[in-house]
């Protein structure tokens, strides 16, 4: 499979496209207002502990408190005083197993890497653990306290109304390995099959790791010189040392480590042996990437290209057309069928339609062909749009159980290309397939768009008739409690036109009915279903006073 990375840079935006066999497979968008947060490390303070949902909320200085599930704490807990102990007593020890290993095992972007937690002296009754930081292994009850300091790392970007998700198990991803400051284990990517190479890499890493530190060796380390592996590890240890120094001087909430930008992390994590070309259309960014590759993988410099063509780089590679489809709910298939993607609060629903009439004797075969094509396109769209959470797919009905299995097997095969963790269940008797996909950041549609200010993202607005009825009911309640005769009504210009059109307008009929004079003032700032009433006598907004 031919793999390429194409980067388009402007003053306000970086767009990184991952192409597979010439087709857009993944898209990353980085703008000043929506910077990447996954991988950032914060010194936070526990704001609230909620045993009922087995979680705590951590104040890390963002608009919303971060969500920390007990499973992301493992058996580690932050303790504030340990960092101020004498350095002579410092000792690191192993922590709980990491809960997420996609970065190390598949080259996922930084922040998806496994993480661990650092532990100093144990609390009474707890096992001995590493010292030299403010973290201690505790009993199963964790004993989290409001106001307690804790070091956490962001694992998921804020999505919708949900804040970031964090873990107390810290990890630092590099080019060839992931440093686990509080986990003494050395793991190797599952994609490395050569036993001798695995043993060689472990032998390179083990002598350099400080006592109690762990690491996961990434796929891209395969065949790399010892000096490059050591250089990457030494740089990660230097970064960790700086984090420790920062933690000693900062007061929570505070950002103590900022991970790479989206562009840099894509180059670090995805620019591997299978990538044939990296095209960049910005000279400054090209030089930055070149300097990094020169340092980490000089043998891959010849694959970098500074694009100087007059035609926009995304047009050159056919990426711009694919991006336009991201905003559409309907995606056409070559067979003439299509898939329809609908996002809800709880899940994403995908419907597969044949789009053509087929003779009954050929119906099963045509349905199978469409379902197989749809399976491939759906897996591509999941990656491309970065759709996470629960996904329900309604395939075209198939009578033969063998054909249902073919569709399921095709989905499993295509999902293996996905770096995000996915789980799929076989098709039900109704042709329904359920999938869960790891959600790390907002999907691309959210990055490229804002909710409609008129419909608030629902796609629907209240009818003018309903708004008229609401206004009439408001006036009825107003007249039942007040003797005022003059009102000023501010509404959207379209609503104003609806209320005042005709010889005897709808508003005129209401004024006669309730014996009140209402002056209309069009206000473009108001939505179609909103209105504001002002008392002329009191010269103030009285809308809420007479609302239900």
Short mmCIF file of C-alpha atoms in Angstrom, two decimals:
data_model
loop_
_atom_site.label_atom_id
_atom_site.label_comp_id
_atom_site.label_asym_id
_atom_site.label_seq_id
_atom_site.Cartn_x
_atom_site.Cartn_y
_atom_site.Cartn_z
CA UNK A 1 0.00 0.00 0.00
CA UNK A 2 1.41 3.38 -1.06
CA UNK A 3 1.34 5.86 1.81
CA UNK A 4 1.97 9.63 1.62
CA UNK A 5 1.71 12.62 3.98
CA UNK A 6 0.67 15.98 2.49
CA UNK A 7 0.81 19.15 4.58
CA UNK A 8 -0.87 22.43 3.66
CA UNK A 9 0.05 25.42 5.81
CA UNK A 10 -1.43 28.93 5.98
CA UNK A 11 -1.13 31.73 8.51
CA UNK A 12 -4.23 30.51 10.36
CA UNK A 13 -4.27 26.78 9.79
CA UNK A 14 -2.22 23.62 9.27
CA UNK A 15 -3.88 20.70 7.49
CA UNK A 16 -2.22 17.30 7.42
CA UNK A 17 -3.56 14.65 5.04
CA UNK A 18 -2.61 10.97 5.20
CA UNK A 19 -3.05 9.32 1.78
CA UNK A 20 -3.27 5.58 1.18
CA UNK A 21 -3.03 4.48 -2.44
CA UNK A 22 -3.78 8.06 -3.47
CA UNK A 23 -7.00 8.32 -1.43
CA UNK A 24 -7.48 10.48 1.66
CA UNK A 25 -7.48 8.19 4.72
CA UNK A 26 -7.00 10.61 7.62
CA UNK A 27 -7.11 14.36 8.08
CA UNK A 28 -5.75 16.48 10.93
CA UNK A 29 -6.62 20.17 11.25
CA UNK A 30 -4.73 22.51 13.57
CA UNK A 31 -5.86 26.10 14.14
CA UNK A 32 -4.77 28.68 16.74
CA UNK A 33 -8.11 28.47 18.53
CA UNK A 34 -8.21 24.67 18.60
CA UNK A 35 -4.74 23.56 19.56
CA UNK A 36 -3.96 19.93 20.28
CA UNK A 37 -4.18 19.04 23.98
CA UNK A 38 -3.68 15.28 24.12
CA UNK A 39 -0.36 14.49 25.80
CA UNK A 40 -0.17 17.73 27.82
CA UNK A 41 0.71 17.25 31.49
CA UNK A 42 -0.86 19.39 34.23
CA UNK A 43 -0.32 19.82 37.93
CA UNK A 44 -3.92 19.87 39.08
CA UNK A 45 -6.03 19.96 42.22
CA UNK A 46 -8.89 17.57 42.97
CA UNK A 47 -12.09 19.63 42.79
CA UNK A 48 -14.64 16.90 43.44
CA UNK A 49 -14.66 13.16 44.19
CA UNK A 50 -17.74 11.18 43.09
CA UNK A 51 -17.52 7.53 44.25
CA UNK A 52 -20.95 6.85 42.74
CA UNK A 53 -19.55 7.12 39.22
CA UNK A 54 -16.04 6.05 40.28
CA UNK A 55 -14.49 9.30 39.13
CA UNK A 56 -12.97 12.55 40.26
CA UNK A 57 -12.99 15.99 38.66
CA UNK A 58 -9.64 17.77 38.52
CA UNK A 59 -9.11 21.52 38.31
CA UNK A 60 -6.32 22.01 35.77
CA UNK A 61 -7.13 25.62 34.92
CA UNK A 62 -9.42 24.98 31.94
CA UNK A 63 -13.00 26.19 31.59
CA UNK A 64 -14.30 22.75 32.61
CA UNK A 65 -12.75 20.45 35.20
CA UNK A 66 -10.98 17.39 33.79
CA UNK A 67 -12.57 13.96 34.20
CA UNK A 68 -10.42 11.33 35.94
CA UNK A 69 -11.94 7.85 36.15
CA UNK A 70 -10.68 5.61 38.94
CA UNK A 71 -9.53 3.08 36.32
CA UNK A 72 -7.15 5.74 34.97
CA UNK A 73 -5.59 6.12 38.38
CA UNK A 74 -4.75 2.46 38.74
CA UNK A 75 -3.26 2.08 42.20
CA UNK A 76 -1.36 5.35 42.05
CA UNK A 77 -2.19 8.57 43.82
CA UNK A 78 -0.66 12.03 43.83
CA UNK A 79 1.03 13.25 47.00
CA UNK A 80 2.20 16.83 47.22
CA UNK A 81 5.14 16.66 49.63
CA UNK A 82 7.31 13.95 48.08
CA UNK A 83 8.90 16.19 45.44
CA UNK A 84 10.41 18.25 48.22
CA UNK A 85 12.24 15.30 49.76
CA UNK A 86 16.03 15.10 49.56
CA UNK A 87 17.29 13.92 46.18
CA UNK A 88 19.46 11.29 47.93
CA UNK A 89 16.32 9.43 48.92
CA UNK A 90 14.79 9.48 45.44
CA UNK A 91 13.97 6.12 43.95
CA UNK A 92 11.59 5.11 41.17
CA UNK A 93 9.56 1.93 41.16
CA UNK A 94 7.15 0.11 38.88
CA UNK A 95 3.56 1.22 38.61
CA UNK A 96 0.39 -0.41 37.34
CA UNK A 97 0.13 -1.69 33.81
CA UNK A 98 -0.62 0.95 31.22
CA UNK A 99 -4.21 1.08 30.01
CA UNK A 100 -3.63 2.31 26.49
CA UNK A 101 -0.89 1.19 24.13
CA UNK A 102 -1.98 2.26 20.68
CA UNK A 103 0.83 4.78 20.24
CA UNK A 104 3.60 2.37 21.02
CA UNK A 105 2.12 -0.54 19.15
CA UNK A 106 0.95 1.17 16.03
CA UNK A 107 2.53 4.57 15.77
CA UNK A 108 -0.50 6.56 16.90
CA UNK A 109 -0.19 10.26 17.59
CA UNK A 110 1.41 11.27 20.83
CA UNK A 111 -0.87 11.28 23.81
CA UNK A 112 -2.41 7.93 22.87
CA UNK A 113 0.64 6.26 24.37
CA UNK A 114 0.46 4.17 27.49
CA UNK A 115 0.92 5.94 30.73
CA UNK A 116 1.88 5.23 34.30
CA UNK A 117 2.07 7.05 37.59
CA UNK A 118 4.90 8.00 39.92
CA UNK A 119 4.85 6.98 43.55
CA UNK A 120 6.86 8.06 46.61
CA UNK A 121 6.56 6.64 50.12
CA UNK A 122 3.54 4.41 50.66
CA UNK A 123 0.75 5.34 52.93
CA UNK A 124 0.30 3.26 56.02
CA UNK A 125 -0.73 -0.25 54.99
CA UNK A 126 0.33 0.23 51.34
CA UNK A 127 3.16 -1.61 49.56
CA UNK A 128 6.51 0.11 49.15
CA UNK A 129 6.83 2.00 45.91
CA UNK A 130 9.09 4.43 44.08
CA UNK A 131 9.93 7.74 45.64
CA UNK A 132 11.13 11.07 44.29
CA UNK A 133 7.78 12.48 43.23
CA UNK A 134 4.48 13.24 44.90
CA UNK A 135 2.80 9.95 44.08
CA UNK A 136 2.12 6.94 46.28
CA UNK A 137 0.62 3.53 45.74
CA UNK A 138 -2.43 3.24 47.95
CA UNK A 139 -5.08 0.71 48.82
CA UNK A 140 -8.03 -0.04 46.55
CA UNK A 141 -10.14 2.68 48.11
CA UNK A 142 -7.71 5.31 46.73
CA UNK A 143 -8.79 7.74 49.46
CA UNK A 144 -8.90 10.75 47.13
CA UNK A 145 -9.41 14.03 48.94
CA UNK A 146 -10.87 17.30 47.70
CA UNK A 147 -8.10 19.91 47.38
CA UNK A 148 -5.37 17.28 46.95
CA UNK A 149 -2.68 17.95 44.33
CA UNK A 150 -2.27 15.47 41.49
CA UNK A 151 -0.22 15.20 38.29
CA UNK A 152 -2.34 14.23 35.30
CA UNK A 153 -1.97 13.86 31.54
CA UNK A 154 -4.70 14.56 28.98
CA UNK A 155 -5.80 11.46 27.05
CA UNK A 156 -8.91 12.82 25.32
CA UNK A 157 -9.78 16.23 23.93
CA UNK A 158 -12.99 17.98 25.06
CA UNK A 159 -15.96 16.73 23.04
CA UNK A 160 -19.19 18.74 22.98
CA UNK A 161 -20.09 19.67 26.55
CA UNK A 162 -17.65 17.17 28.01
CA UNK A 163 -14.31 18.38 29.34
CA UNK A 164 -10.96 16.68 28.80
CA UNK A 165 -10.30 13.19 30.12
CA UNK A 166 -7.06 12.63 32.02
CA UNK A 167 -4.96 9.87 33.56
CA UNK A 168 -2.51 9.94 36.44
CA UNK A 169 -0.38 7.35 34.63
CA UNK A 170 2.13 9.53 32.80
CA UNK A 171 3.92 8.65 29.53
CA UNK A 172 6.30 10.57 27.26
CA UNK A 173 6.29 9.44 23.62
CA UNK A 174 9.40 9.82 21.50
CA UNK A 175 10.33 8.83 17.98
CA UNK A 176 11.46 5.27 18.74
CA UNK A 177 10.04 4.58 22.19
CA UNK A 178 7.65 5.75 24.88
CA UNK A 179 9.13 6.57 28.29
CA UNK A 180 7.13 5.39 31.32
CA UNK A 181 8.63 7.27 34.29
CA UNK A 182 6.83 5.16 36.89
CA UNK A 183 6.60 1.72 35.33
CA UNK A 184 9.62 -0.57 35.44
CA UNK A 185 8.54 -2.76 32.54
CA UNK A 186 10.08 -2.74 29.04
CA UNK A 187 7.60 -3.63 26.31
CA UNK A 188 8.01 -3.98 22.56
CA UNK A 189 5.46 -3.24 19.84
CA UNK A 190 3.42 -6.28 18.86
CA UNK A 191 4.07 -5.43 15.23
CA UNK A 192 7.74 -6.34 15.71
CA UNK A 193 7.77 -10.08 15.01
CA UNK A 194 11.53 -10.78 14.93
CA UNK A 195 12.50 -12.23 18.32
CA UNK A 196 16.21 -11.40 17.89
CA UNK A 197 15.40 -7.77 17.04
CA UNK A 198 13.14 -7.48 20.08
CA UNK A 199 15.94 -8.83 22.29
CA UNK A 200 18.47 -6.44 20.74
CA UNK A 201 16.26 -3.42 21.33
CA UNK A 202 15.63 -4.41 24.95
CA UNK A 203 19.38 -4.76 25.49
CA UNK A 204 19.94 -1.28 24.07
CA UNK A 205 17.29 0.35 26.25
CA UNK A 206 17.63 -1.47 29.58
CA UNK A 207 21.10 -0.23 30.63
CA UNK A 208 20.18 3.43 30.01
CA UNK A 209 16.86 3.44 31.87
CA UNK A 210 17.07 4.75 35.44
CA UNK A 211 15.95 2.31 38.10
CA UNK A 212 12.19 1.97 38.21
CA UNK A 213 11.61 3.58 34.79
CA UNK A 214 9.98 1.67 31.98
CA UNK A 215 9.60 2.02 28.23
CA UNK A 216 7.71 0.69 25.26
CA UNK A 217 9.76 0.30 22.11
CA UNK A 218 7.83 1.42 19.03
CA UNK A 219 7.51 -0.23 15.64
CA UNK A 220 9.68 2.39 13.92
CA UNK A 221 12.66 1.32 16.07
CA UNK A 222 12.97 -1.86 14.01
CA UNK A 223 16.47 -2.02 12.52
CA UNK A 224 17.55 1.40 13.80
CA UNK A 225 21.09 1.94 15.07
CA UNK A 226 21.79 1.73 18.79
CA UNK A 227 22.96 5.35 18.85
CA UNK A 228 19.59 6.63 17.55
CA UNK A 229 17.64 4.65 20.14
CA UNK A 230 19.91 5.90 22.94
CA UNK A 231 19.67 9.47 21.67
CA UNK A 232 15.85 9.34 21.72
CA UNK A 233 15.79 7.88 25.22
CA UNK A 234 18.25 10.42 26.60
CA UNK A 235 16.13 13.26 25.18
CA UNK A 236 13.00 11.85 26.86
CA UNK A 237 14.84 11.55 30.18
CA UNK A 238 15.93 15.19 29.83
CA UNK A 239 12.30 16.22 29.22
CA UNK A 240 11.16 14.29 32.30
CA UNK A 241 13.86 15.94 34.41
CA UNK A 242 12.57 19.36 33.31
CA UNK A 243 9.01 18.35 34.20
CA UNK A 244 10.10 17.37 37.71
CA UNK A 245 11.85 20.73 38.18
CA UNK A 246 8.74 22.59 36.95
CA UNK A 247 6.44 20.67 39.31
CA UNK A 248 8.58 21.75 42.29
CA UNK A 249 8.18 25.44 41.48
CA UNK A 250 4.59 25.63 40.22
CA UNK A 251 1.35 25.84 42.15
CA UNK A 252 -1.75 24.05 40.83
CA UNK A 253 -3.44 24.42 38.48
CA UNK A 254 -0.49 24.69 36.09
CA UNK A 255 0.61 23.32 32.73
CA UNK A 256 3.97 21.62 33.33
CA UNK A 257 4.52 20.01 29.91
CA UNK A 258 3.18 20.90 26.46
CA UNK A 259 3.30 18.09 23.92
CA UNK A 260 4.16 18.58 20.26
CA UNK A 261 1.82 20.33 17.85
CA UNK A 262 -0.37 18.18 15.61
CA UNK A 263 1.99 18.60 12.65
CA UNK A 264 5.11 17.64 14.62
CA UNK A 265 3.41 14.68 16.30
CA UNK A 266 2.18 13.33 12.94
CA UNK A 267 5.73 13.44 11.59
CA UNK A 268 7.09 11.85 14.76
CA UNK A 269 4.51 9.08 14.92
CA UNK A 270 3.49 8.37 11.33
CA UNK A 271 6.56 9.11 9.20
CA UNK A 272 7.77 5.53 9.06
CA UNK A 273 9.28 3.18 6.51
CA UNK A 274 5.93 2.69 4.74
CA UNK A 275 5.61 6.41 3.95
CA UNK A 276 7.03 7.09 0.50
CA UNK A 277 6.73 10.88 0.46
CA UNK A 278 6.05 13.87 2.71
CA UNK A 279 5.04 16.99 0.77
CA UNK A 280 5.01 20.39 2.50
CA UNK A 281 3.99 23.65 0.80
CA UNK A 282 5.38 26.03 3.46
CA UNK A 283 9.11 26.80 3.42
CA UNK A 284 9.45 27.53 7.14
CA UNK A 285 7.54 24.40 8.16
CA UNK A 286 9.53 22.33 5.68
CA UNK A 287 12.79 23.48 7.29
CA UNK A 288 11.50 22.61 10.78
CA UNK A 289 10.46 19.11 9.66
CA UNK A 290 13.74 18.65 7.81
CA UNK A 291 15.75 19.58 10.92
CA UNK A 292 13.80 17.08 13.01
CA UNK A 293 14.17 14.26 10.47
CA UNK A 294 17.88 15.10 10.05
CA UNK A 295 18.27 14.59 13.80
CA UNK A 296 16.13 11.47 14.24
CA UNK A 297 16.12 9.61 10.89
CA UNK A 298 18.62 11.11 8.43
CA UNK A 299 18.18 8.12 6.12
CA UNK A 300 14.63 9.34 5.36
CA UNK A 301 15.55 12.89 4.26
CA UNK A 302 15.18 12.05 0.58
CA UNK A 303 11.47 11.43 1.10
CA UNK A 304 10.84 15.04 2.15
CA UNK A 305 9.65 17.38 -0.58
CA UNK A 306 9.16 21.15 -0.51
CA UNK A 307 6.22 21.65 -2.85
CA UNK A 308 6.64 24.77 -5.00
CA UNK A 309 3.94 24.26 -7.63
CA UNK A 310 1.43 26.98 -8.54
CA UNK A 311 -1.54 24.65 -8.07
CA UNK A 312 -2.52 24.33 -4.38
CA UNK A 313 -0.95 21.19 -2.92
CA UNK A 314 -4.28 19.72 -1.79
CA UNK A 315 -5.68 20.22 -5.29
CA UNK A 316 -2.60 18.55 -6.75
CA UNK A 317 -3.14 15.42 -4.67
CA UNK A 318 -6.96 15.47 -4.97
CA UNK A 319 -7.41 16.03 -1.25
CA UNK A 320 -9.62 19.14 -1.42
CA UNK A 321 -12.46 17.27 -3.14
CA UNK A 322 -12.45 14.59 -0.46
CA UNK A 323 -12.55 17.23 2.29
CA UNK A 324 -15.74 18.69 0.80
CA UNK A 325 -17.50 15.33 1.31
CA UNK A 326 -16.72 15.50 5.03
CA UNK A 327 -19.45 18.08 5.52
CA UNK A 328 -22.05 15.92 3.76
CA UNK A 329 -24.16 13.29 5.50
CA UNK A 330 -24.52 11.34 2.26
CA UNK A 331 -21.52 9.54 0.71
CA UNK A 332 -22.02 7.94 -2.71
CA UNK A 333 -20.62 4.52 -3.63
CA UNK A 334 -19.33 3.55 -7.07
CA UNK A 335 -22.07 0.93 -7.40
CA UNK A 336 -24.73 3.66 -7.27
CA UNK A 337 -25.62 3.03 -3.66
CA UNK A 338 -24.79 5.37 -0.80
CA UNK A 339 -24.24 5.52 2.94
CA UNK A 340 -25.94 8.08 5.17
CA UNK A 341 -24.11 9.19 8.33
CA UNK A 342 -26.11 10.75 11.15
CA UNK A 343 -24.54 11.95 14.42
CA UNK A 344 -26.66 11.90 17.57
CA UNK A 345 -25.82 12.76 21.19
CA UNK A 346 -25.44 9.09 22.16
CA UNK A 347 -24.03 7.48 19.01
CA UNK A 348 -23.39 7.69 15.28
CA UNK A 349 -25.86 5.88 13.03
CA UNK A 350 -24.92 4.82 9.48
CA UNK A 351 -27.50 3.60 6.97
CA UNK A 352 -26.54 1.67 3.82
CA UNK A 353 -28.82 2.06 0.78
CA UNK A 354 -28.64 0.28 -2.59
CA UNK A 355 -29.88 3.28 -4.55
CA UNK A 356 -30.87 0.99 -7.41
CA UNK A 357 -33.59 -1.52 -8.18
CA UNK A 358 -32.39 -5.07 -8.76
CA UNK A 359 -34.31 -8.07 -10.06
CA UNK A 360 -35.41 -10.36 -7.25
CA UNK A 361 -33.24 -13.29 -8.36
CA UNK A 362 -30.19 -11.03 -8.24
CA UNK A 363 -31.20 -9.12 -5.12
CA UNK A 364 -29.07 -11.12 -2.65
CA UNK A 365 -25.97 -10.85 -4.83
CA UNK A 366 -26.41 -7.12 -5.50
CA UNK A 367 -27.10 -6.47 -1.82
CA UNK A 368 -23.91 -8.33 -0.88
CA UNK A 369 -21.85 -6.33 -3.38
CA UNK A 370 -23.25 -3.04 -2.07
CA UNK A 371 -22.72 -4.06 1.57
CA UNK A 372 -19.09 -5.07 0.91
CA UNK A 373 -18.38 -1.79 -0.88
CA UNK A 374 -20.15 0.11 1.89
CA UNK A 375 -18.08 -1.73 4.55
CA UNK A 376 -14.84 -0.49 2.97
CA UNK A 377 -16.13 3.08 2.62
CA UNK A 378 -17.55 3.15 6.15
CA UNK A 379 -14.19 2.14 7.66
CA UNK A 380 -12.55 4.87 5.59
CA UNK A 381 -15.09 7.46 6.73
CA UNK A 382 -14.67 6.48 10.40
CA UNK A 383 -10.95 7.22 10.14
CA UNK A 384 -11.36 10.25 7.92
CA UNK A 385 -14.01 11.93 10.08
CA UNK A 386 -12.44 10.52 13.27
CA UNK A 387 -15.81 9.28 14.50
CA UNK A 388 -15.62 7.80 18.00
CA UNK A 389 -17.91 6.23 20.57
CA UNK A 390 -20.77 3.88 19.69
CA UNK A 391 -21.44 3.36 15.97
CA UNK A 392 -24.47 1.46 14.66
CA UNK A 393 -24.53 0.39 11.00
CA UNK A 394 -27.71 -0.71 9.22
CA UNK A 395 -26.57 -2.81 6.24
CA UNK A 396 -28.88 -3.90 3.43
CA UNK A 397 -30.71 -7.05 4.54
CA UNK A 398 -29.08 -10.35 3.57
CA UNK A 399 -30.83 -13.73 3.85
CA UNK A 400 -27.77 -15.98 3.66
CA UNK A 401 -25.80 -16.22 6.93
CA UNK A 402 -22.62 -16.85 4.93
CA UNK A 403 -23.07 -13.49 3.19
CA UNK A 404 -23.55 -11.76 6.55
CA UNK A 405 -20.28 -13.29 7.70
CA UNK A 406 -18.54 -12.03 4.54
CA UNK A 407 -19.64 -8.47 5.36
CA UNK A 408 -18.48 -8.84 8.98
CA UNK A 409 -15.11 -10.27 7.88
CA UNK A 410 -14.68 -7.39 5.42
CA UNK A 411 -15.34 -4.89 8.23
CA UNK A 412 -12.80 -6.63 10.50
CA UNK A 413 -10.18 -6.59 7.76
CA UNK A 414 -10.65 -2.89 7.01
CA UNK A 415 -10.76 -1.91 10.70
CA UNK A 416 -7.27 -3.37 11.14
CA UNK A 417 -5.95 -0.35 9.22
CA UNK A 418 -7.34 1.91 11.93
CA UNK A 419 -4.85 3.08 14.56
CA UNK A 420 -7.69 3.80 16.98
CA UNK A 421 -8.87 0.87 19.06
CA UNK A 422 -12.08 -0.60 17.62
CA UNK A 423 -14.39 -3.44 18.60
CA UNK A 424 -17.11 -4.82 16.34
CA UNK A 425 -19.92 -7.35 16.83
CA UNK A 426 -21.31 -9.68 14.10
CA UNK A 427 -24.39 -8.62 12.15
CA UNK A 428 -27.71 -9.28 13.84
CA UNK A 429 -30.65 -10.96 12.10
CA UNK A 430 -31.79 -7.47 11.09
CA UNK A 431 -28.47 -6.67 9.42
CA UNK A 432 -27.33 -4.33 12.21
CA UNK A 433 -23.65 -4.14 13.20
CA UNK A 434 -22.41 -2.44 16.37
CA UNK A 435 -18.95 -0.93 16.71
CA UNK A 436 -17.14 1.01 19.41
CA UNK A 437 -14.22 3.17 18.35
CA UNK A 438 -11.73 4.92 20.58
CA UNK A 439 -12.43 8.64 20.81
CA UNK A 440 -9.37 10.85 21.41
CA UNK A 441 -10.31 14.23 19.95
CA UNK A 442 -13.22 16.03 18.36
CA UNK A 443 -14.06 14.62 14.95
CA UNK A 444 -12.91 16.55 11.90
CA UNK A 445 -16.39 17.91 11.18
CA UNK A 446 -16.36 19.65 14.57
CA UNK A 447 -12.93 21.13 13.80
CA UNK A 448 -14.11 22.52 10.46
CA UNK A 449 -17.51 23.84 11.52
CA UNK A 450 -19.50 25.58 14.24
CA UNK A 451 -23.05 24.86 15.35
CA UNK A 452 -25.65 26.89 13.44
CA UNK A 453 -26.59 29.92 15.57
CA UNK A 454 -30.20 29.66 14.40
CA UNK A 455 -30.94 25.99 15.03
CA UNK A 456 -28.13 25.34 17.57
CA UNK A 457 -27.01 22.36 15.55
CA UNK A 458 -30.34 20.53 15.47
CA UNK A 459 -31.07 21.24 11.81
CA UNK A 460 -34.59 22.35 12.77
CA UNK A 461 -36.15 25.68 13.74
CA UNK A 462 -39.49 26.35 15.36
CA UNK A 463 -42.26 27.18 12.90
CA UNK A 464 -43.48 30.78 12.63
CA UNK A 465 -46.94 29.64 13.71
CA UNK A 466 -45.54 28.20 16.95
CA UNK A 467 -43.67 31.46 17.62
CA UNK A 468 -46.87 33.44 17.00
CA UNK A 469 -48.73 31.21 19.48
CA UNK A 470 -46.01 31.72 22.08
CA UNK A 471 -46.25 35.50 21.66
CA UNK A 472 -50.04 35.38 22.06
CA UNK A 473 -49.78 33.25 25.21
CA UNK A 474 -47.19 35.69 26.61
CA UNK A 475 -49.53 38.65 26.03
CA UNK A 476 -52.41 36.73 27.64
CA UNK A 477 -50.35 36.20 30.83
CA UNK A 478 -49.16 39.84 30.73
CA UNK A 479 -52.70 41.23 30.49
CA UNK A 480 -53.93 39.00 33.32
CA UNK A 481 -51.49 40.67 35.72
CA UNK A 482 -50.85 44.16 34.29
CA UNK A 483 -52.89 47.19 33.23
CA UNK A 484 -50.25 48.55 30.87
CA UNK A 485 -51.46 49.25 27.33
CA UNK A 486 -48.21 49.72 25.35
CA UNK A 487 -45.47 47.21 24.58
CA UNK A 488 -42.41 47.05 22.34
CA UNK A 489 -41.68 43.68 20.71
CA UNK A 490 -38.25 42.80 19.30
CA UNK A 491 -38.16 39.79 16.94
CA UNK A 492 -36.12 38.43 14.05
CA UNK A 493 -36.80 40.38 10.77
CA UNK A 494 -38.36 37.27 9.17
CA UNK A 495 -40.68 36.81 12.13
CA UNK A 496 -41.51 40.55 12.05
CA UNK A 497 -42.54 40.24 8.41
CA UNK A 498 -44.72 37.21 9.20
CA UNK A 499 -46.48 39.08 12.05
CA UNK A 500 -47.16 42.30 10.11
CA UNK A 501 -47.98 41.16 6.58
CA UNK A 502 -51.53 41.49 5.20
CA UNK A 503 -54.24 44.17 5.39
CA UNK A 504 -55.24 43.00 8.83
CA UNK A 505 -52.04 41.44 10.11
CA UNK A 506 -51.70 38.61 12.62
CA UNK A 507 -50.30 41.07 15.16
CA UNK A 508 -53.21 43.48 14.63
CA UNK A 509 -55.69 40.71 15.44
CA UNK A 510 -53.83 39.97 18.71
CA UNK A 511 -53.79 43.69 19.65
CA UNK A 512 -57.58 43.95 19.16
CA UNK A 513 -58.14 40.70 21.05
CA UNK A 514 -56.23 41.80 24.18
CA UNK A 515 -56.68 45.57 23.88
CA UNK A 516 -52.94 46.35 23.85
CA UNK A 517 -50.72 48.34 21.46
CA UNK A 518 -47.56 46.47 20.32
CA UNK A 519 -44.80 48.14 18.30
CA UNK A 520 -42.60 45.74 16.30
CA UNK A 521 -38.80 46.30 16.13
CA UNK A 522 -36.89 43.90 13.82
CA UNK A 523 -33.70 42.61 15.49
CA UNK A 524 -31.31 40.48 13.35
CA UNK A 525 -29.46 39.38 16.51
CA UNK A 526 -32.48 37.31 17.60
CA UNK A 527 -33.12 33.80 16.29
CA UNK A 528 -36.30 32.91 14.42
CA UNK A 529 -38.03 31.48 17.51
CA UNK A 530 -36.91 34.13 20.02
CA UNK A 531 -38.67 37.35 21.06
CA UNK A 532 -38.19 40.10 23.66
CA UNK A 533 -40.98 42.23 25.15
CA UNK A 534 -40.24 45.68 26.63
CA UNK A 535 -42.52 47.78 28.81
CA UNK A 536 -42.83 51.28 27.31
CA UNK A 537 -43.86 52.76 30.66
CA UNK A 538 -41.09 51.09 32.68
CA UNK A 539 -38.53 51.21 29.86
CA UNK A 540 -37.19 47.72 30.61
CA UNK A 541 -37.20 44.13 29.35
CA UNK A 542 -40.07 42.22 30.97
CA UNK A 543 -39.95 39.06 28.83
CA UNK A 544 -38.93 36.62 31.56
CA UNK A 545 -41.49 38.02 33.99
CA UNK A 546 -44.39 36.57 32.00
CA UNK A 547 -42.78 33.47 30.51
CA UNK A 548 -43.72 30.03 31.79
#
